[in-house]
Each structure stands twice: as structure tokens, then as C-alpha cells.
Tab-separated table of C-alpha atoms and ligand atoms in Angstrom:
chain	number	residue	atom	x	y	z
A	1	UNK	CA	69.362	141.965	-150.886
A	2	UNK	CA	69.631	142.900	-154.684
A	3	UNK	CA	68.132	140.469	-157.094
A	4	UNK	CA	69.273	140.311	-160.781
A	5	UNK	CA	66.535	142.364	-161.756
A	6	UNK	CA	68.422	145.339	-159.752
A	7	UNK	CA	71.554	144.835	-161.966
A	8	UNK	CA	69.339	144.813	-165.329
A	9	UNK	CA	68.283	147.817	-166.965
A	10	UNK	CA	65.503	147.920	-170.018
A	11	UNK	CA	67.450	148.556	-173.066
A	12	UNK	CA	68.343	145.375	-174.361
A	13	UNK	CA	71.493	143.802	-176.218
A	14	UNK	CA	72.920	144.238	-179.408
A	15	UNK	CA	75.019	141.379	-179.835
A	16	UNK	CA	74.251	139.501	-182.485
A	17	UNK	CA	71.573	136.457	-181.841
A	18	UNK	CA	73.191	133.409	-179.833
A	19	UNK	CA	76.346	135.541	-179.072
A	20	UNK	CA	78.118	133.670	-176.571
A	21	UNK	CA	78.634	137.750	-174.586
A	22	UNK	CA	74.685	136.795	-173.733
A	23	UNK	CA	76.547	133.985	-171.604
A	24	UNK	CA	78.790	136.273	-170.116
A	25	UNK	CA	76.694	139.177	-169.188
A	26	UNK	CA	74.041	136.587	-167.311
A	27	UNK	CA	76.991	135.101	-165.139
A	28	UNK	CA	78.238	138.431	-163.993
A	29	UNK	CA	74.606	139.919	-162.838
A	30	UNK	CA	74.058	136.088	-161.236
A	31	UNK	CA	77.344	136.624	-159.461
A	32	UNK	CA	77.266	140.233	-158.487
A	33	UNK	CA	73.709	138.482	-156.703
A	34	UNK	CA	75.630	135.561	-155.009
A	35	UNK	CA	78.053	137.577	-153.917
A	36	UNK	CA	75.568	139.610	-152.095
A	37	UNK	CA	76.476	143.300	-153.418
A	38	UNK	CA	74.110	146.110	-154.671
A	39	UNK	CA	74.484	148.421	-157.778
A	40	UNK	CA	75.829	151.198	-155.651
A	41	UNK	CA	78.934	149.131	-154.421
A	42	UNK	CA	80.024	148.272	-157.505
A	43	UNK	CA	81.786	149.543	-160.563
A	44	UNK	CA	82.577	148.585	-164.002
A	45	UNK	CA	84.603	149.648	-166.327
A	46	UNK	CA	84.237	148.544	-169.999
A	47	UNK	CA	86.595	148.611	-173.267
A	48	UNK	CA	85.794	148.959	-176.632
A	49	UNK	CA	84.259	146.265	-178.548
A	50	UNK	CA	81.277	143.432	-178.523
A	51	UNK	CA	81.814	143.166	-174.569
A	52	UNK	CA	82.299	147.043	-173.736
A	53	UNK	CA	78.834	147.324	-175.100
A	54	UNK	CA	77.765	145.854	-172.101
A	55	UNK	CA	78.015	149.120	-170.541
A	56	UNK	CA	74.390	150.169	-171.454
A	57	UNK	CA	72.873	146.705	-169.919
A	58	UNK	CA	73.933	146.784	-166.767
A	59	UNK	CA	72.992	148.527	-163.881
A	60	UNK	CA	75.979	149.339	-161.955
A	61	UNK	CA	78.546	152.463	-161.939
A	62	UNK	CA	79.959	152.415	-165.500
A	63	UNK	CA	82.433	154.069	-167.026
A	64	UNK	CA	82.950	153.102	-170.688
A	65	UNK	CA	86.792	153.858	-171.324
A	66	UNK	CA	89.388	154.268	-174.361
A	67	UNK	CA	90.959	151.573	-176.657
A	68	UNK	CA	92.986	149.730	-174.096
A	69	UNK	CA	92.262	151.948	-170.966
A	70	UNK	CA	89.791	150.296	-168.499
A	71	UNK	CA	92.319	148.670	-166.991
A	72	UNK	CA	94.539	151.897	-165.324
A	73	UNK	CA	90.693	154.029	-164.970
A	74	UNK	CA	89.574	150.753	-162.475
A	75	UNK	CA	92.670	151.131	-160.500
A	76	UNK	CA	92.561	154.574	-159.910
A	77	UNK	CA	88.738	154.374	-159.236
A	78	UNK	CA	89.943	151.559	-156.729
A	79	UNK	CA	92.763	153.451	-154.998
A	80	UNK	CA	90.110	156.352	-154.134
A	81	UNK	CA	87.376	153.810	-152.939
A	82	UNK	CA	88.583	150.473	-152.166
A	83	UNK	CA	84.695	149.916	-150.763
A	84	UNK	CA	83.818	149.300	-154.389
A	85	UNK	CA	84.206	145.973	-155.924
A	86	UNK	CA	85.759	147.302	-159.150
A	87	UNK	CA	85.176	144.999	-162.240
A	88	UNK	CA	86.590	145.386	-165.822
A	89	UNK	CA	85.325	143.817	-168.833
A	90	UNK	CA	86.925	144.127	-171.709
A	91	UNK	CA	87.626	142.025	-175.174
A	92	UNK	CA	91.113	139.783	-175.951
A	93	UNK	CA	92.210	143.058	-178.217
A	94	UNK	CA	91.527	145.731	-176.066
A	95	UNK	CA	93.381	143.417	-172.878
A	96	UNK	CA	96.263	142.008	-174.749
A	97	UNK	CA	96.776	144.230	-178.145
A	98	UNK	CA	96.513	148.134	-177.003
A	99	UNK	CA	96.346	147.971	-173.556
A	100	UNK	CA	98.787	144.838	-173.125
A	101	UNK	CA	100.999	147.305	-170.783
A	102	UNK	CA	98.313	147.631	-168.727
A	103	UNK	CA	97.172	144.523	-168.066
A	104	UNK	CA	100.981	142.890	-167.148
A	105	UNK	CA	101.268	146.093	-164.674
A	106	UNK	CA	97.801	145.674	-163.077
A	107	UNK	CA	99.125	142.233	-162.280
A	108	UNK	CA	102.549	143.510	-161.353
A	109	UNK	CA	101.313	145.978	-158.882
A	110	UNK	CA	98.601	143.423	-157.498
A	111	UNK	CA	96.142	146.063	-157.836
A	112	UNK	CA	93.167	144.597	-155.948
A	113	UNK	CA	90.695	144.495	-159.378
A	114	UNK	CA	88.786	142.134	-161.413
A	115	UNK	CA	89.652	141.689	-165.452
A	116	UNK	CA	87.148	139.480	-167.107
A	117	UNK	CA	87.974	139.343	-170.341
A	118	UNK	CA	85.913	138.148	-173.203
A	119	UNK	CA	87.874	136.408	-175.387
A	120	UNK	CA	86.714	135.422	-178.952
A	121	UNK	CA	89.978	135.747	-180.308
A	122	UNK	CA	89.153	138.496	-183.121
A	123	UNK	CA	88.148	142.084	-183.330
A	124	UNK	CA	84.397	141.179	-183.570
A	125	UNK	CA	82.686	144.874	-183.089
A	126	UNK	CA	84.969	145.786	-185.999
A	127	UNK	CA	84.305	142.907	-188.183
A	128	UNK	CA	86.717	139.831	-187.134
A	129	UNK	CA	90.114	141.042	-187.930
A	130	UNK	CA	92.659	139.169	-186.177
A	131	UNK	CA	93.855	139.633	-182.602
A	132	UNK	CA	96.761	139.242	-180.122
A	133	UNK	CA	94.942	135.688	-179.540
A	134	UNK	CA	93.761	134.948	-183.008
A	135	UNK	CA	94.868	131.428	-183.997
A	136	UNK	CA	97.921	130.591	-186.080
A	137	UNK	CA	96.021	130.613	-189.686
A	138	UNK	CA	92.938	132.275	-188.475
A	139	UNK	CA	91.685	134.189	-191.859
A	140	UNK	CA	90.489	137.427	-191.803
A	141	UNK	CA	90.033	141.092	-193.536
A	142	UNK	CA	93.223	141.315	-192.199
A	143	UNK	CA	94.701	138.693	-192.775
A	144	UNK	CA	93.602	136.888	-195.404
A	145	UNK	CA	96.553	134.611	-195.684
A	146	UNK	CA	96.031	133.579	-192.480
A	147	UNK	CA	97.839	134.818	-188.873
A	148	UNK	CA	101.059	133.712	-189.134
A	149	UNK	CA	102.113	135.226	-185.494
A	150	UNK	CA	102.327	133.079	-182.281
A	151	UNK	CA	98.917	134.068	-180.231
A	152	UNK	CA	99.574	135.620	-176.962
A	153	UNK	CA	98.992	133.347	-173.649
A	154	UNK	CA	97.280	134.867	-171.526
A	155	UNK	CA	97.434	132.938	-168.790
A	156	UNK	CA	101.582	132.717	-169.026
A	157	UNK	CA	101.497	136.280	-169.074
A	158	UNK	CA	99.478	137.084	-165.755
A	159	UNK	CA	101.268	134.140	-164.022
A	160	UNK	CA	104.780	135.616	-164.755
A	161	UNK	CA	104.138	139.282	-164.267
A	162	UNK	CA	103.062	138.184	-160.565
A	163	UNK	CA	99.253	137.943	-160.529
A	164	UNK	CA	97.828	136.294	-157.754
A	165	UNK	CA	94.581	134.416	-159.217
A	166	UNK	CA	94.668	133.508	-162.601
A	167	UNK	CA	91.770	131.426	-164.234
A	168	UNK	CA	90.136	130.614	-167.292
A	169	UNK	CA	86.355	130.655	-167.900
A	170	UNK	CA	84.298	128.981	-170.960
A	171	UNK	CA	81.158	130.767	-172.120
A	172	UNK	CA	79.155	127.746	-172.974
A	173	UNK	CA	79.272	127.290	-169.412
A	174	UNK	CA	77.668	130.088	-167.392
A	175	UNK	CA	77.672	128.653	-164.560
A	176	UNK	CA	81.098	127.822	-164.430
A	177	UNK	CA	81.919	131.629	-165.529
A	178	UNK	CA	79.999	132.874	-162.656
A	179	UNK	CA	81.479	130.754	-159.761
A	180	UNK	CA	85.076	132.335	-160.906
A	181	UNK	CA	83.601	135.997	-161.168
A	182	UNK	CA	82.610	135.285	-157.515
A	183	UNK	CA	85.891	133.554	-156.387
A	184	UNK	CA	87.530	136.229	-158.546
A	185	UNK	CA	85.960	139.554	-157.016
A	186	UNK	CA	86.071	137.705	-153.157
A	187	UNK	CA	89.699	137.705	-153.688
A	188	UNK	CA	92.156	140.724	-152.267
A	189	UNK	CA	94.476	141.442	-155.211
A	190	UNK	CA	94.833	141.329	-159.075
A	191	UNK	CA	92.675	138.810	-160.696
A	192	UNK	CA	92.266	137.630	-163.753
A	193	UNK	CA	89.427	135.819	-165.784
A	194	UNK	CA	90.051	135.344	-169.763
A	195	UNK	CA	86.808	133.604	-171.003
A	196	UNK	CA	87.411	131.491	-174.095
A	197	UNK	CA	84.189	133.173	-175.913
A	198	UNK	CA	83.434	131.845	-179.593
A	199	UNK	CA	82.634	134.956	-181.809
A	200	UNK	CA	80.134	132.572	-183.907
A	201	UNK	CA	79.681	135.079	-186.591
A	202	UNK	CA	83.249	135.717	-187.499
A	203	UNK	CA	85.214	132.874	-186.008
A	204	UNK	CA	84.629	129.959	-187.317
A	205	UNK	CA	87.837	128.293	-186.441
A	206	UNK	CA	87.578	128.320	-182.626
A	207	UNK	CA	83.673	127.368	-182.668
A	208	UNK	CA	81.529	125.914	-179.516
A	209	UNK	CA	82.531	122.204	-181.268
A	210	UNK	CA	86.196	122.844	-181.315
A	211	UNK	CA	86.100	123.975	-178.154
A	212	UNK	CA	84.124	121.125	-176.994
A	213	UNK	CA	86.616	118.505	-178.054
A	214	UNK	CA	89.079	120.512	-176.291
A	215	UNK	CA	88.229	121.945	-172.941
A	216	UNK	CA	88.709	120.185	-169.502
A	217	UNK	CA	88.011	121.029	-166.380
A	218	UNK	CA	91.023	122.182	-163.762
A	219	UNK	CA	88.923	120.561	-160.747
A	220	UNK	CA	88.023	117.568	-162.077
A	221	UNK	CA	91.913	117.185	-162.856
A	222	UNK	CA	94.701	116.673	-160.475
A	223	UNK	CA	95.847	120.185	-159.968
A	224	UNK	CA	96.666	122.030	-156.870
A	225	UNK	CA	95.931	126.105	-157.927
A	226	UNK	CA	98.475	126.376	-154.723
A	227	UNK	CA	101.246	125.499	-156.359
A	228	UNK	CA	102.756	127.719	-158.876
A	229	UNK	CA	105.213	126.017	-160.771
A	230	UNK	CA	102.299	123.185	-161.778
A	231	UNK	CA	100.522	126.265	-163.061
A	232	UNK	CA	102.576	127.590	-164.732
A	233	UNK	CA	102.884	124.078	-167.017
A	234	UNK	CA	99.067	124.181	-167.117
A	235	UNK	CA	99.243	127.469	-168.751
A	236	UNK	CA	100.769	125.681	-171.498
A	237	UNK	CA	98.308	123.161	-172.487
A	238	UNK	CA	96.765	124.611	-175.361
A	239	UNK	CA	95.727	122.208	-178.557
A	240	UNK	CA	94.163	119.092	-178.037
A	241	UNK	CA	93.611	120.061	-174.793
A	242	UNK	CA	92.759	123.075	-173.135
A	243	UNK	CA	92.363	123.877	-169.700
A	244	UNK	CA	89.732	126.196	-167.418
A	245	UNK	CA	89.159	126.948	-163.619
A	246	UNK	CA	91.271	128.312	-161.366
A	247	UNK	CA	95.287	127.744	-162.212
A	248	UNK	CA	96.709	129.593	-159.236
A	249	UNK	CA	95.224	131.289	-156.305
A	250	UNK	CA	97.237	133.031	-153.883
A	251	UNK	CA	97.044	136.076	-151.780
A	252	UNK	CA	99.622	138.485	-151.142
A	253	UNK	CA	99.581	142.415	-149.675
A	254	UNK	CA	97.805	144.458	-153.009
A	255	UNK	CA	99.222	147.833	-154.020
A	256	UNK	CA	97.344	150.239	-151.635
A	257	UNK	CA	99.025	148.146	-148.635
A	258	UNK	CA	102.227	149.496	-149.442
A	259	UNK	CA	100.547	153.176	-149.594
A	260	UNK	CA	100.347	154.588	-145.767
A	261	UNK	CA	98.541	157.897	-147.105
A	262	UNK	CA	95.996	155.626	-147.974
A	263	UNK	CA	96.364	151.767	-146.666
A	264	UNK	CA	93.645	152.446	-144.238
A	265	UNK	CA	91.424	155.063	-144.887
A	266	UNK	CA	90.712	155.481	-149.038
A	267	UNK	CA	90.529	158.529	-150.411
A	268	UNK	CA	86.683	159.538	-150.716
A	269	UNK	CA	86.791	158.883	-146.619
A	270	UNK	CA	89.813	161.297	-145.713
A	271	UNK	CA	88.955	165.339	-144.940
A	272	UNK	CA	90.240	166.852	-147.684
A	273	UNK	CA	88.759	170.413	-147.612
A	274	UNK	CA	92.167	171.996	-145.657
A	275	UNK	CA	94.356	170.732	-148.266
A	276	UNK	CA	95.636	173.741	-150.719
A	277	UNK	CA	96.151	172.049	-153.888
A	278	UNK	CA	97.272	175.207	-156.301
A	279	UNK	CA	101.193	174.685	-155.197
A	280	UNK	CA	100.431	171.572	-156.871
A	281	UNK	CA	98.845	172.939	-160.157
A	282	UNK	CA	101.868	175.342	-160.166
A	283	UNK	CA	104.593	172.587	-159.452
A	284	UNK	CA	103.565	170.915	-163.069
A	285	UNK	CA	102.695	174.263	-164.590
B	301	LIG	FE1	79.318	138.198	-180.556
B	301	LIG	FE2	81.020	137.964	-182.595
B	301	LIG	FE3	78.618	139.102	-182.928
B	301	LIG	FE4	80.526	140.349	-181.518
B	301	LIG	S1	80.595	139.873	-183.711
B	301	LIG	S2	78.358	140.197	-180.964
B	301	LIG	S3	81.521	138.596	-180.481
B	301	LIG	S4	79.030	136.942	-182.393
């Protein structure tokens, strides 16, 4: 069985010191190891930014993609191989600011992938300029007057394009973070972790204490992540309190179950050596 050490590789991290991505990047090698997988059988895709740099520190297949694009290279990668537990990480710009499309039709089409998001709520790798998620009044290089756009809900979002596990994760608490990555990459379908993250060297608005007088647990509440509609007004709490765990879990046929070329057999299994592809190449020629 692979031990964290097989999902670590030498070079070590750039973030900067007491990054809250440190917090991140332990949980997901811990729960790649609870959830009893090795390197081989497991791919990650990465966006640009703080988190994408993860690419170089763990040991898994990688595949470090464009601006906004993890999301559609991890469900093609899935639809050839559903044997691999495919993983993306990306930041809250690179999710919900370029490759916003994306993400509502990975959730639409139920593609059977994990998005763990790291969400610090700024463009950190470039400096802190605002994002879809920045704060109302969050200041920044750009802009210095403060955001005056509503941030983006993430959580809203997935729920009403369709996905079928939506949570929310808090880096201060690792251990929490790596019982939904496990919960998250067990289930069969889209599923979704944003990770409140504070960026502590550019954010200094949503910091670890403002987050601490804010954050409650789902579990230790009242609320049944059966029941959709009570999600859905869960998703709204955001202020003086906020939210994490697991607001709605259900399961539901994924994308490749409505494929019959490919339902039960992926693609890197089929014989594929008597199919003449060139009437192909000239069809789109
Ligand atoms: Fe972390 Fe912010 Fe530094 Fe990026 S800029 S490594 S998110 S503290």
C-alpha cells in the first residue's frame, strides 16, 4: 500500500512561508493514502497560479494545463480511462474567472471528476489582484478603490448547474480538507471542493481570524446534505457566518453512462488497431 512518502517527490515548495496551499497539498497526499490508491492510478491536473504549482510536488500523473483549462483536459483524460481517479486543482480565478464555462459544464454533464479548488480569493501567483471571489471592497493593484462587483458563489453555482456533491473545505483545517477529498474522489460523478484558503501575503481582508469568527461546521449543524432545497439556502450563508462540509451529496448516472461506445469498456481497454482513422482526418480537412 502507498505511503505519503510515494506521493512526495524531493523538490520542495515555493509558496511563500506559512501559505495556507502547505495545508492543502498535505491533505490531498494524506487522502490519496486513506483512500488506498498508488501514484500510477491517479491523475492530476493543475491550473495556473499558487496551487497549479503544486504540479512539481507531487508524485502522481500531472499535467499542468492553460489559464482556465484543467477542468475539460481531466474529463477527457477520464472518458479514455475511467480506472484513474482524476483530480483537478486549481485556484478561485482559474475555476470561476477564465474557465467559469468549464466548471458549470463539468457539473452539468456530471463528469465523474474531482475540482478542489484553492480559494484565497485573489490572483496570488500574480500579485493579489482581485478575483471572481474577491470581497466587495477588497483593495488591490487592480482595484485600488476597492471591488465593487458581487463575488461569485461558488457553491450556488455547482448546486444549480446540477452537481451532485458540493462541499466546502477550510485550510486551517487539514484534516477536515482531507476527509472531503476522500468522500469527494469515492464519489461517482462531478464533485466539487472550494477550500476557503487565506492568501496571508496579499489578503488581508479574509485572514485565518476573520475566518475564524466566521466558519461553522455543516455536521455539527442540523443539515441533511440529502436534501437539496436546504442546500441550496446553506449556500447562501455567507457573512457572519459561513458554512463548510458537505452541502449536498447525491449520486446520479455520470456522463460516460449515457455513452454505449464507451459505458463499459474505456477507451485505453478497447482494440483499436483495425480502426482506419484518415476518413476522419479528411472529414474535418
Ligand atoms: Fe500563498 Fe498567497 Fe503566497 Fe500564493 S501569494 S503562495 S496564495 S500566501
Amino acid at each position: 500500500m502507498a505511503s505519503q512518502k510515494d506521493f512526495s517527490v524531493k523538490a520542495r515548495p515555493t509558496w511563500c512561508p506559512s501559505c495556507w496551499n502547505w495545508s492543502v497539498w498535505g491533505a490531498l497526499k494524506n487522502a490519496l493514502v486513506e483512500l488506498t490508491l498508488e501514484p500510477h492510478k491517479v491523475l492530476i491536473v493543475y491550473g495556473i497560479g499558487c496551487s497549479g504549482n503544486m504540479t512539481n510536488f507531487v508524485n502522481t500523473y500531472g499535467f499542468h494545463g492553460l489559464h482556465g483549462r484543467p477542468i475539460p483536459i481531466a474529463i477527457g483524460a477520464k472518458l479514455a480511462n475511467h480506472k484513474l481517479a482524476v483530480i483537478v486543482v486549481a485556484g478561485d480565478g482559474d475555476t470561476y474567472g477564465e474557465g467559469m464555462n468549464h466548471f458549470l459544464q463539468a457539473a452539468r454533464g456530471n463528469h465523474d471528476i474531482t475540482l478542489i479548488v484553492h480559494n484565497n480569493q485573489n490572483y496570488g501567483l500574480t500579485t493579489g489582484q482581485k478575483s471572481p471571489t474577491s470581497e466587495r471592497g477588497y483593495k488591490s493593484k487592480s482595484s485600488p478603490a476597492g471591488v465593487r462587483d458581487t463575488p461569485v458563489n461558488p457553491i450556488s453555482l455547482a448546486l444549480a448547474s446540477g452537481a451532485g456533491f458540493v462541499s466546502r473545505g477550510y485550510a486551517v483545517d487539514p484534516l477536515g480538507v482531507q476527509k472531503l477529498i476522500v468522500e469527494a474522489v469515492k464519489f461517482k460523478g462531478f464533485s466539487l471542493i472550494d477550500v476557503l484558503q487565506p492568501c496571508i501575503t496579499f489578503n488581508k481582508l479574509n485572514t485565518s481570524q476573520w475566518f475564524k469568527e466566521r466558519v461553522y461546521d455543516l455536521e455539527e449543524s442540523s443539515h441533511d446534505s440529502l436534501d437539496y432545497k436546504k442546500a441550496l439556502l446553506r449556500s447562501l450563508e455567507w457573512g457572519e457566518k459561513i458554512p463548510v462540509g458537505i452541502f449536498y451529496k447525491k449520486e446520479k448516472p455520470t456522463y460516460k453512462d449515457y455513452l454505449p461506445q464507451i459505458k463499459d469498456k474505456a477507451l485505453v481497454e478497447q482494440d483499436l488497431k483495425d480502426i482506419d482513422i484518415f476518413p476522419l482526418f479528411e472529414e474535418f480537412i
